[in-house]
Structures are given as C-alpha cells and as structure tokens.
Amino acid sequence: MNTVLQPATDNDSLAEQAYRLLEEQLVTLRLPPGVLITEKSLMDKAGIGRTPVREAIQRLSAEGLLQVIPRKGLMVTPLRRSDLRQIIEARRVLERLMVVKAAERATPDQRLALEALAGQIE
C-alpha cells in the first residue's frame, strides 16, 4: 500500500477526485476498518457520479483499502496485527525524521518555546 495523500486540483478527472476524497476518508478512519458500505453511499460522500466512483473503487480495491463483496457491497479492509506492526515501524522512522527536520528549521522563538515546554514536562 503506497498511500500518499495529495491535494486535489481543478485539473483532476472526476475519477481522480473521487479517488482522493475516498482515500482521505479511509486513511483518516472516517470510514473505519471493517465497515460495510455501498457504492451509493460513496457516491453521496463524493458528490460524484457512478462511473468515476466505480473507477475509484477499483483503484482502492487494487491497493487493498476496499474489498468488493459480491451482492453485499464493499467493506473497508480490516487492519491485521501484522499491518499494525508495519505501521508502527514506519511511524517510528518518520516521526524521528520529522523531529530532526523540525529542530533544524525551528526559529529562535520556536526553540525557546520548546525549551520552556521541556522544562514544564520535567
């Protein structure tokens, strides 16, 4: 799963707009793992017609974020323990990098504010 949220642009096709909107709903857990949903409800959420939403569903299904269940609808793919382990490992690396970059780019005022917060925590 290589999900990288990118903002939609006016030049995006309707299918791309539907994909990005639904991807955001899935990644932010507004559509929680394991929930059953219908194509119609996704059309309503996206405010976009059937064909672009179906294209988005196909992409999300290929990425493993949605499961198509014949005659029942769609299910947001449940998280497995192994998924959680991978997520935690990835977050550790990314969070360390974010802290380093934030420290490198902090202004003197921001550094003073962080020092004050660190003092309060101790």
Tab-separated table of N, CA, C and O in Angstrom:
chain	number	residue	atom	x	y	z
A	1	MET	N	0.853	-1.162	0.000
A	1	MET	CA	0.000	0.000	0.000
A	1	MET	C	0.905	1.232	0.000
A	1	MET	O	1.661	1.451	0.918
A	2	ASN	N	0.787	2.055	-1.047
A	2	ASN	CA	1.631	3.228	-1.164
A	2	ASN	C	0.775	4.486	-1.145
A	2	ASN	O	0.780	5.255	-2.079
A	3	THR	N	0.064	4.699	-0.065
A	3	THR	CA	-0.860	5.803	0.029
A	3	THR	C	-0.129	7.065	0.440
A	3	THR	O	0.434	7.151	1.514
A	4	VAL	N	-0.158	8.052	-0.449
A	4	VAL	CA	0.391	9.359	-0.160
A	4	VAL	C	-0.689	10.364	-0.523
A	4	VAL	O	-1.042	10.502	-1.690
A	5	LEU	N	-1.253	10.996	0.475
A	5	LEU	CA	-2.332	11.939	0.212
A	5	LEU	C	-1.793	13.171	-0.489
A	5	LEU	O	-0.830	13.774	-0.049
A	6	GLN	N	-2.425	13.512	-1.598
A	6	GLN	CA	-2.065	14.708	-2.335
A	6	GLN	C	-3.336	15.503	-2.534
A	6	GLN	O	-4.399	14.935	-2.780
A	7	PRO	N	-3.243	16.841	-2.453
A	7	PRO	CA	-4.444	17.633	-2.624
A	7	PRO	C	-4.990	17.520	-4.035
A	7	PRO	O	-4.243	17.392	-5.001
A	8	ALA	N	-6.298	17.533	-4.138
A	8	ALA	CA	-6.935	17.504	-5.452
A	8	ALA	C	-6.720	18.847	-6.142
A	8	ALA	O	-6.595	19.884	-5.501
A	9	THR	N	-6.659	18.795	-7.447
A	9	THR	CA	-6.531	20.026	-8.225
A	9	THR	C	-7.703	20.128	-9.175
A	9	THR	O	-8.410	19.146	-9.438
A	10	ASP	N	-7.919	21.318	-9.700
A	10	ASP	CA	-9.017	21.525	-10.631
A	10	ASP	C	-8.834	20.716	-11.908
A	10	ASP	O	-9.792	20.441	-12.611
A	11	ASN	N	-7.591	20.350	-12.232
A	11	ASN	CA	-7.311	19.603	-13.455
A	11	ASN	C	-7.564	18.108	-13.302
A	11	ASN	O	-7.499	17.382	-14.287
A	12	ASP	N	-7.803	17.627	-12.088
A	12	ASP	CA	-8.023	16.206	-11.867
A	12	ASP	C	-9.331	15.759	-12.528
A	12	ASP	O	-10.327	16.480	-12.522
A	13	SER	N	-9.316	14.538	-13.054
A	13	SER	CA	-10.545	13.962	-13.601
A	13	SER	C	-11.511	13.698	-12.445
A	13	SER	O	-11.109	13.670	-11.273
A	14	LEU	N	-12.759	13.470	-12.770
A	14	LEU	CA	-13.735	13.143	-11.725
A	14	LEU	C	-13.350	11.856	-11.004
A	14	LEU	O	-13.524	11.743	-9.793
A	15	ALA	N	-12.804	10.892	-11.745
A	15	ALA	CA	-12.374	9.643	-11.114
A	15	ALA	C	-11.247	9.902	-10.125
A	15	ALA	O	-11.221	9.331	-9.027
A	16	GLU	N	-10.304	10.774	-10.489
A	16	GLU	CA	-9.200	11.115	-9.584
A	16	GLU	C	-9.718	11.864	-8.359
A	16	GLU	O	-9.273	11.626	-7.237
A	17	GLN	N	-10.658	12.771	-8.566
A	17	GLN	CA	-11.249	13.497	-7.435
A	17	GLN	C	-11.950	12.534	-6.489
A	17	GLN	O	-11.803	12.624	-5.265
A	18	ALA	N	-12.723	11.588	-7.046
A	18	ALA	CA	-13.421	10.602	-6.220
A	18	ALA	C	-12.412	9.751	-5.468
A	18	ALA	O	-12.563	9.498	-4.268
A	19	TYR	N	-11.361	9.323	-6.158
A	19	TYR	CA	-10.321	8.500	-5.531
A	19	TYR	C	-9.696	9.229	-4.347
A	19	TYR	O	-9.574	8.680	-3.252
A	20	ARG	N	-9.279	10.469	-4.560
A	20	ARG	CA	-8.598	11.206	-3.483
A	20	ARG	C	-9.518	11.453	-2.304
A	20	ARG	O	-9.103	11.351	-1.155
A	21	LEU	N	-10.767	11.772	-2.580
A	21	LEU	CA	-11.710	12.023	-1.492
A	21	LEU	C	-11.958	10.743	-0.698
A	21	LEU	O	-11.910	10.753	0.538
A	22	LEU	N	-12.179	9.640	-1.385
A	22	LEU	CA	-12.438	8.382	-0.683
A	22	LEU	C	-11.188	7.865	0.019
A	22	LEU	O	-11.267	7.333	1.127
A	23	GLU	N	-10.031	8.048	-0.606
A	23	GLU	CA	-8.772	7.661	0.033
A	23	GLU	C	-8.596	8.418	1.349
A	23	GLU	O	-8.230	7.835	2.368
A	24	GLU	N	-8.883	9.703	1.324
A	24	GLU	CA	-8.769	10.501	2.556
A	24	GLU	C	-9.727	9.990	3.624
A	24	GLU	O	-9.369	9.883	4.792
A	25	GLN	N	-10.953	9.653	3.225
A	25	GLN	CA	-11.937	9.117	4.171
A	25	GLN	C	-11.434	7.819	4.813
A	25	GLN	O	-11.639	7.590	5.993
A	26	LEU	N	-10.775	6.984	4.014
A	26	LEU	CA	-10.261	5.708	4.517
A	26	LEU	C	-9.049	5.905	5.420
A	26	LEU	O	-8.975	5.331	6.508
A	27	VAL	N	-8.115	6.720	4.975
A	27	VAL	CA	-6.863	6.904	5.718
A	27	VAL	C	-7.098	7.631	7.041
A	27	VAL	O	-6.424	7.358	8.030
A	28	THR	N	-8.066	8.541	7.077
A	28	THR	CA	-8.352	9.279	8.307
A	28	THR	C	-9.363	8.557	9.197
A	28	THR	O	-9.779	9.085	10.216
A	29	LEU	N	-9.767	7.361	8.773
A	29	LEU	CA	-10.689	6.498	9.531
A	29	LEU	C	-12.098	7.062	9.648
A	29	LEU	O	-12.858	6.661	10.522
A	30	ARG	N	-12.463	8.011	8.779
A	30	ARG	CA	-13.862	8.430	8.730
A	30	ARG	C	-14.708	7.286	8.172
A	30	ARG	O	-15.899	7.215	8.426
A	31	LEU	N	-14.052	6.432	7.392
A	31	LEU	CA	-14.623	5.142	7.002
A	31	LEU	C	-13.759	4.098	7.719
A	31	LEU	O	-12.687	3.745	7.256
A	32	PRO	N	-14.189	3.631	8.882
A	32	PRO	CA	-13.342	2.764	9.704
A	32	PRO	C	-13.185	1.356	9.130
A	32	PRO	O	-14.055	0.867	8.416
A	33	PRO	N	-12.078	0.697	9.474
A	33	PRO	CA	-11.835	-0.670	9.016
A	33	PRO	C	-12.979	-1.603	9.419
A	33	PRO	O	-13.510	-1.515	10.517
A	34	GLY	N	-13.362	-2.465	8.471
A	34	GLY	CA	-14.396	-3.454	8.741
A	34	GLY	C	-15.809	-3.001	8.455
A	34	GLY	O	-16.724	-3.817	8.444
A	35	VAL	N	-16.018	-1.718	8.198
A	35	VAL	CA	-17.371	-1.215	7.969
A	35	VAL	C	-17.834	-1.611	6.563
A	35	VAL	O	-17.064	-1.627	5.616
A	36	LEU	N	-19.109	-1.978	6.466
A	36	LEU	CA	-19.729	-2.271	5.168
A	36	LEU	C	-20.323	-0.982	4.614
A	36	LEU	O	-20.982	-0.232	5.346
A	37	ILE	N	-20.082	-0.738	3.337
A	37	ILE	CA	-20.595	0.465	2.694
A	37	ILE	C	-21.131	0.099	1.317
A	37	ILE	O	-20.846	-0.982	0.800
A	38	THR	N	-21.904	0.985	0.760
A	38	THR	CA	-22.448	0.757	-0.574
A	38	THR	C	-21.829	1.740	-1.553
A	38	THR	O	-21.331	2.799	-1.165
A	39	GLU	N	-21.900	1.354	-2.802
A	39	GLU	CA	-21.427	2.240	-3.867
A	39	GLU	C	-22.204	3.556	-3.813
A	39	GLU	O	-21.646	4.629	-3.968
A	40	LYS	N	-23.505	3.454	-3.565
A	40	LYS	CA	-24.366	4.648	-3.497
A	40	LYS	C	-23.917	5.585	-2.383
A	40	LYS	O	-23.854	6.798	-2.565
A	41	SER	N	-23.564	5.031	-1.219
A	41	SER	CA	-23.131	5.897	-0.116
A	41	SER	C	-21.818	6.593	-0.460
A	41	SER	O	-21.602	7.742	-0.092
A	42	LEU	N	-20.941	5.899	-1.195
A	42	LEU	CA	-19.689	6.529	-1.614
A	42	LEU	C	-19.961	7.623	-2.652
A	42	LEU	O	-19.302	8.665	-2.641
A	43	MET	N	-20.941	7.386	-3.523
A	43	MET	CA	-21.318	8.416	-4.495
A	43	MET	C	-21.828	9.657	-3.760
A	43	MET	O	-21.481	10.782	-4.114
A	44	ASP	N	-22.624	9.430	-2.726
A	44	ASP	CA	-23.154	10.552	-1.945
A	44	ASP	C	-22.038	11.289	-1.220
A	44	ASP	O	-22.016	12.518	-1.185
A	45	LYS	N	-21.086	10.550	-0.629
A	45	LYS	CA	-19.969	11.178	0.081
A	45	LYS	C	-19.116	12.014	-0.862
A	45	LYS	O	-18.685	13.099	-0.519
A	46	ALA	N	-18.868	11.470	-2.055
A	46	ALA	CA	-18.004	12.157	-3.010
A	46	ALA	C	-18.757	13.242	-3.772
A	46	ALA	O	-18.142	14.174	-4.291
A	47	GLY	N	-20.078	13.109	-3.859
A	47	GLY	CA	-20.851	14.054	-4.651
A	47	GLY	C	-20.526	13.923	-6.135
A	47	GLY	O	-20.590	14.891	-6.884
A	48	ILE	N	-20.160	12.710	-6.527
A	48	ILE	CA	-19.728	12.436	-7.899
A	48	ILE	C	-20.493	11.216	-8.389
A	48	ILE	O	-20.879	10.348	-7.599
A	49	GLY	N	-20.703	11.114	-9.693
A	49	GLY	CA	-21.497	10.055	-10.296
A	49	GLY	C	-20.898	8.669	-10.201
A	49	GLY	O	-19.772	8.459	-9.752
A	50	ARG	N	-21.684	7.705	-10.683
A	50	ARG	CA	-21.376	6.288	-10.564
A	50	ARG	C	-20.065	5.874	-11.240
A	50	ARG	O	-19.249	5.184	-10.634
A	51	THR	N	-19.842	6.279	-12.491
A	51	THR	CA	-18.657	5.801	-13.214
A	51	THR	C	-17.346	6.244	-12.557
A	51	THR	O	-16.471	5.409	-12.320
A	52	PRO	N	-17.177	7.535	-12.213
A	52	PRO	CA	-15.929	7.924	-11.542
A	52	PRO	C	-15.743	7.239	-10.191
A	52	PRO	O	-14.623	6.855	-9.831
A	53	VAL	N	-16.828	7.046	-9.457
A	53	VAL	CA	-16.739	6.382	-8.154
A	53	VAL	C	-16.359	4.914	-8.341
A	53	VAL	O	-15.534	4.381	-7.590
A	54	ARG	N	-16.907	4.275	-9.370
A	54	ARG	CA	-16.529	2.873	-9.638
A	54	ARG	C	-15.043	2.762	-9.974
A	54	ARG	O	-14.376	1.826	-9.555
A	55	GLU	N	-14.536	3.709	-10.750
A	55	GLU	CA	-13.104	3.711	-11.061
A	55	GLU	C	-12.283	3.872	-9.783
A	55	GLU	O	-11.270	3.198	-9.597
A	56	ALA	N	-12.729	4.772	-8.910
A	56	ALA	CA	-12.031	4.975	-7.633
A	56	ALA	C	-12.083	3.708	-6.792
A	56	ALA	O	-11.082	3.314	-6.177
A	57	ILE	N	-13.233	3.042	-6.775
A	57	ILE	CA	-13.382	1.799	-6.009
A	57	ILE	C	-12.414	0.741	-6.538
A	57	ILE	O	-11.769	0.032	-5.758
A	58	GLN	N	-12.290	0.640	-7.854
A	58	GLN	CA	-11.366	-0.336	-8.432
A	58	GLN	C	-9.932	-0.056	-7.989
A	58	GLN	O	-9.196	-0.976	-7.631
A	59	ARG	N	-9.527	1.209	-8.020
A	59	ARG	CA	-8.165	1.557	-7.575
A	59	ARG	C	-7.962	1.246	-6.107
A	59	ARG	O	-6.947	0.680	-5.702
A	60	LEU	N	-8.929	1.642	-5.283
A	60	LEU	CA	-8.812	1.416	-3.838
A	60	LEU	C	-8.820	-0.077	-3.520
A	60	LEU	O	-8.126	-0.523	-2.605
A	61	SER	N	-9.571	-0.841	-4.290
A	61	SER	CA	-9.589	-2.287	-4.114
A	61	SER	C	-8.238	-2.890	-4.510
A	61	SER	O	-7.703	-3.753	-3.794
A	62	ALA	N	-7.669	-2.424	-5.605
A	62	ALA	CA	-6.358	-2.914	-6.053
A	62	ALA	C	-5.266	-2.581	-5.031
A	62	ALA	O	-4.304	-3.330	-4.880
A	63	GLU	N	-5.438	-1.462	-4.317
A	63	GLU	CA	-4.465	-1.051	-3.296
A	63	GLU	C	-4.713	-1.741	-1.959
A	63	GLU	O	-3.959	-1.549	-1.008
A	64	GLY	N	-5.795	-2.492	-1.867
A	64	GLY	CA	-6.079	-3.229	-0.641
A	64	GLY	C	-6.822	-2.433	0.410
A	64	GLY	O	-6.943	-2.872	1.548
A	65	LEU	N	-7.347	-1.265	0.052
A	65	LEU	CA	-8.068	-0.454	1.032
A	65	LEU	C	-9.554	-0.801	1.093
A	65	LEU	O	-10.202	-0.582	2.114
A	66	LEU	N	-10.097	-1.312	0.007
A	66	LEU	CA	-11.500	-1.733	-0.041
A	66	LEU	C	-11.563	-3.171	-0.537
A	66	LEU	O	-10.736	-3.593	-1.343
A	67	GLN	N	-12.576	-3.899	-0.063
A	67	GLN	CA	-12.846	-5.245	-0.561
A	67	GLN	C	-14.235	-5.246	-1.175
A	67	GLN	O	-15.192	-4.791	-0.543
A	68	VAL	N	-14.346	-5.718	-2.394
A	68	VAL	CA	-15.636	-5.831	-3.058
A	68	VAL	C	-16.232	-7.173	-2.668
A	68	VAL	O	-15.618	-8.217	-2.864
A	69	ILE	N	-17.433	-7.137	-2.086
A	69	ILE	CA	-18.117	-8.355	-1.655
A	69	ILE	C	-19.350	-8.510	-2.543
A	69	ILE	O	-20.303	-7.730	-2.412
A	70	PRO	N	-19.324	-9.483	-3.455
A	70	PRO	CA	-20.438	-9.646	-4.392
A	70	PRO	C	-21.786	-9.733	-3.680
A	70	PRO	O	-21.932	-10.403	-2.661
A	71	ARG	N	-22.758	-9.032	-4.220
A	71	ARG	CA	-24.151	-8.977	-3.743
A	71	ARG	C	-24.311	-8.405	-2.344
A	71	ARG	O	-25.371	-8.477	-1.760
A	72	LYS	N	-23.234	-7.870	-1.762
A	72	LYS	CA	-23.346	-7.257	-0.441
A	72	LYS	C	-22.873	-5.811	-0.451
A	72	LYS	O	-23.338	-5.008	0.324
A	73	GLY	N	-21.908	-5.514	-1.283
A	73	GLY	CA	-21.380	-4.155	-1.328
A	73	GLY	C	-19.876	-4.140	-1.165
A	73	GLY	O	-19.163	-4.980	-1.716
A	74	LEU	N	-19.435	-3.225	-0.359
A	74	LEU	CA	-17.999	-3.019	-0.159
A	74	LEU	C	-17.701	-3.051	1.330
A	74	LEU	O	-18.541	-2.674	2.146
A	75	MET	N	-16.494	-3.472	1.636
A	75	MET	CA	-16.061	-3.433	3.026
A	75	MET	C	-14.701	-2.755	3.082
A	75	MET	O	-13.817	-3.040	2.269
A	76	VAL	N	-14.578	-1.840	4.035
A	76	VAL	CA	-13.276	-1.229	4.274
A	76	VAL	C	-12.405	-2.337	4.857
A	76	VAL	O	-12.789	-3.006	5.815
A	77	THR	N	-11.260	-2.553	4.230
A	77	THR	CA	-10.391	-3.652	4.629
A	77	THR	C	-10.005	-3.529	6.100
A	77	THR	O	-9.498	-2.492	6.530
A	78	PRO	N	-10.277	-4.581	6.884
A	78	PRO	CA	-9.897	-4.542	8.301
A	78	PRO	C	-8.383	-4.564	8.453
A	78	PRO	O	-7.668	-5.099	7.612
A	79	LEU	N	-7.910	-3.956	9.535
A	79	LEU	CA	-6.473	-3.991	9.845
A	79	LEU	C	-6.137	-5.320	10.497
A	79	LEU	O	-6.898	-5.847	11.304
A	80	ARG	N	-4.995	-5.848	10.121
A	80	ARG	CA	-4.488	-7.063	10.752
A	80	ARG	C	-3.351	-6.676	11.696
A	80	ARG	O	-2.752	-5.615	11.572
A	81	ARG	N	-3.050	-7.555	12.625
A	81	ARG	CA	-1.955	-7.309	13.562
A	81	ARG	C	-0.649	-7.020	12.831
A	81	ARG	O	0.105	-6.139	13.213
A	82	SER	N	-0.401	-7.760	11.766
A	82	SER	CA	0.831	-7.551	11.009
A	82	SER	C	0.850	-6.154	10.365
A	82	SER	O	1.896	-5.531	10.263
A	83	ASP	N	-0.339	-5.657	9.964
A	83	ASP	CA	-0.423	-4.302	9.417
A	83	ASP	C	-0.041	-3.282	10.488
A	83	ASP	O	0.695	-2.332	10.218
A	84	LEU	N	-0.554	-3.488	11.689
A	84	LEU	CA	-0.273	-2.546	12.775
A	84	LEU	C	1.212	-2.507	13.099
A	84	LEU	O	1.776	-1.438	13.329
A	85	ARG	N	1.847	-3.661	13.089
A	85	ARG	CA	3.277	-3.711	13.355
A	85	ARG	C	4.042	-2.911	12.301
A	85	ARG	O	4.933	-2.133	12.622
A	86	GLN	N	3.679	-3.074	11.041
A	86	GLN	CA	4.339	-2.341	9.964
A	86	GLN	C	4.080	-0.841	10.080
A	86	GLN	O	4.977	-0.029	9.854
A	87	ILE	N	2.873	-0.481	10.453
A	87	ILE	CA	2.532	0.931	10.614
A	87	ILE	C	3.372	1.558	11.726
A	87	ILE	O	3.931	2.647	11.576
A	88	ILE	N	3.478	0.859	12.839
A	88	ILE	CA	4.260	1.375	13.971
A	88	ILE	C	5.726	1.523	13.589
A	88	ILE	O	6.362	2.532	13.902
A	89	GLU	N	6.264	0.532	12.886
A	89	GLU	CA	7.666	0.609	12.462
A	89	GLU	C	7.886	1.791	11.517
A	89	GLU	O	8.875	2.522	11.646
A	90	ALA	N	6.975	1.992	10.594
A	90	ALA	CA	7.099	3.118	9.651
A	90	ALA	C	6.970	4.448	10.386
A	90	ALA	O	7.709	5.401	10.114
A	91	ARG	N	6.035	4.528	11.323
A	91	ARG	CA	5.854	5.774	12.076
A	91	ARG	C	7.091	6.122	12.887
A	91	ARG	O	7.445	7.300	12.983
A	92	ARG	N	7.737	5.129	13.486
A	92	ARG	CA	8.950	5.404	14.269
A	92	ARG	C	9.983	6.115	13.415
A	92	ARG	O	10.566	7.118	13.822
A	93	VAL	N	10.221	5.591	12.227
A	93	VAL	CA	11.213	6.183	11.328
A	93	VAL	C	10.778	7.585	10.902
A	93	VAL	O	11.569	8.536	10.963
A	94	LEU	N	9.529	7.712	10.496
A	94	LEU	CA	9.039	9.013	10.009
A	94	LEU	C	8.992	10.062	11.121
A	94	LEU	O	9.334	11.222	10.891
A	95	GLU	N	8.581	9.657	12.311
A	95	GLU	CA	8.495	10.620	13.406
A	95	GLU	C	9.873	11.119	13.813
A	95	GLU	O	10.041	12.300	14.107
A	96	ARG	N	10.866	10.241	13.825
A	96	ARG	CA	12.235	10.690	14.122
A	96	ARG	C	12.701	11.698	13.084
A	96	ARG	O	13.289	12.725	13.419
A	97	LEU	N	12.451	11.401	11.821
A	97	LEU	CA	12.841	12.311	10.743
A	97	LEU	C	12.127	13.654	10.881
A	97	LEU	O	12.748	14.715	10.718
A	98	MET	N	10.846	13.624	11.224
A	98	MET	CA	10.100	14.873	11.389
A	98	MET	C	10.655	15.704	12.535
A	98	MET	O	10.759	16.927	12.435
A	99	VAL	N	11.030	15.066	13.622
A	99	VAL	CA	11.596	15.780	14.767
A	99	VAL	C	12.925	16.420	14.384
A	99	VAL	O	13.171	17.598	14.695
A	100	VAL	N	13.770	15.687	13.691
A	100	VAL	CA	15.066	16.230	13.261
A	100	VAL	C	14.859	17.424	12.346
A	100	VAL	O	15.472	18.483	12.526
A	101	LYS	N	13.980	17.276	11.363
A	101	LYS	CA	13.738	18.372	10.412
A	101	LYS	C	13.104	19.576	11.097
A	101	LYS	O	13.434	20.720	10.800
A	102	ALA	N	12.203	19.329	12.033
A	102	ALA	CA	11.577	20.438	12.769
A	102	ALA	C	12.625	21.174	13.592
A	102	ALA	O	12.627	22.411	13.643
A	103	ALA	N	13.525	20.439	14.223
A	103	ALA	CA	14.580	21.061	15.023
A	103	ALA	C	15.517	21.877	14.130
A	103	ALA	O	15.934	22.979	14.502
A	104	GLU	N	15.842	21.351	12.960
A	104	GLU	CA	16.730	22.077	12.040
A	104	GLU	C	16.099	23.377	11.540
A	104	GLU	O	16.792	24.362	11.340
A	105	ARG	N	14.799	23.358	11.369
A	105	ARG	CA	14.108	24.508	10.758
A	105	ARG	C	13.474	25.452	11.763
A	105	ARG	O	12.904	26.468	11.388
A	106	ALA	N	13.566	25.128	13.039
A	106	ALA	CA	12.922	25.946	14.070
A	106	ALA	C	13.576	27.321	14.155
A	106	ALA	O	14.791	27.464	14.065
A	107	THR	N	12.722	28.315	14.354
A	107	THR	CA	13.229	29.674	14.559
A	107	THR	C	13.710	29.794	15.999
A	107	THR	O	13.354	28.968	16.857
A	108	PRO	N	14.489	30.820	16.298
A	108	PRO	CA	14.926	31.010	17.693
A	108	PRO	C	13.747	31.093	18.669
A	108	PRO	O	13.814	30.521	19.769
A	109	ASP	N	12.666	31.768	18.292
A	109	ASP	CA	11.488	31.852	19.167
A	109	ASP	C	10.852	30.483	19.389
A	109	ASP	O	10.433	30.150	20.504
A	110	GLN	N	10.799	29.690	18.342
A	110	GLN	CA	10.227	28.348	18.468
A	110	GLN	C	11.096	27.473	19.364
A	110	GLN	O	10.582	26.696	20.168
A	111	ARG	N	12.403	27.624	19.260
A	111	ARG	CA	13.302	26.844	20.117
A	111	ARG	C	13.133	27.234	21.583
A	111	ARG	O	13.130	26.370	22.473
A	112	LEU	N	12.989	28.531	21.854
A	112	LEU	CA	12.753	28.973	23.232
A	112	LEU	C	11.445	28.413	23.764
A	112	LEU	O	11.368	27.977	24.926
A	113	ALA	N	10.415	28.412	22.932
A	113	ALA	CA	9.118	27.869	23.348
A	113	ALA	C	9.233	26.377	23.656
A	113	ALA	O	8.667	25.886	24.639
A	114	LEU	N	9.984	25.645	22.821
A	114	LEU	CA	10.179	24.214	23.066
A	114	LEU	C	10.968	23.969	24.347
A	114	LEU	O	10.669	23.036	25.101
A	115	GLU	N	11.986	24.789	24.598
A	115	GLU	CA	12.748	24.657	25.836
A	115	GLU	C	11.857	24.896	27.046
A	115	GLU	O	11.956	24.186	28.063
A	116	ALA	N	10.963	25.884	26.952
A	116	ALA	CA	10.045	26.162	28.055
A	116	ALA	C	9.114	24.978	28.284
A	116	ALA	O	8.861	24.580	29.438
A	117	LEU	N	8.617	24.396	27.208
A	117	LEU	CA	7.739	23.222	27.338
A	117	LEU	C	8.496	22.039	27.959
A	117	LEU	O	7.954	21.335	28.813
A	118	ALA	N	9.746	21.839	27.520
A	118	ALA	CA	10.554	20.744	28.063
A	118	ALA	C	10.757	20.942	29.558
A	118	ALA	O	10.706	19.985	30.337
A	119	GLY	N	10.985	22.184	29.964
A	119	GLY	CA	11.147	22.480	31.392
A	119	GLY	C	9.887	22.169	32.177
A	119	GLY	O	9.947	21.646	33.296
A	120	GLN	N	8.724	22.467	31.589
A	120	GLN	CA	7.455	22.181	32.270
A	120	GLN	C	7.211	20.672	32.391
A	120	GLN	O	6.674	20.200	33.373
A	121	ILE	N	7.647	19.942	31.362
A	121	ILE	CA	7.440	18.475	31.372
A	121	ILE	C	8.292	17.847	32.480
A	121	ILE	O	7.844	16.947	33.176
A	122	GLU	N	9.535	18.327	32.635
A	122	GLU	CA	10.419	17.778	33.659
A	122	GLU	C	9.866	18.078	35.033
A	122	GLU	O	9.856	17.340	35.930
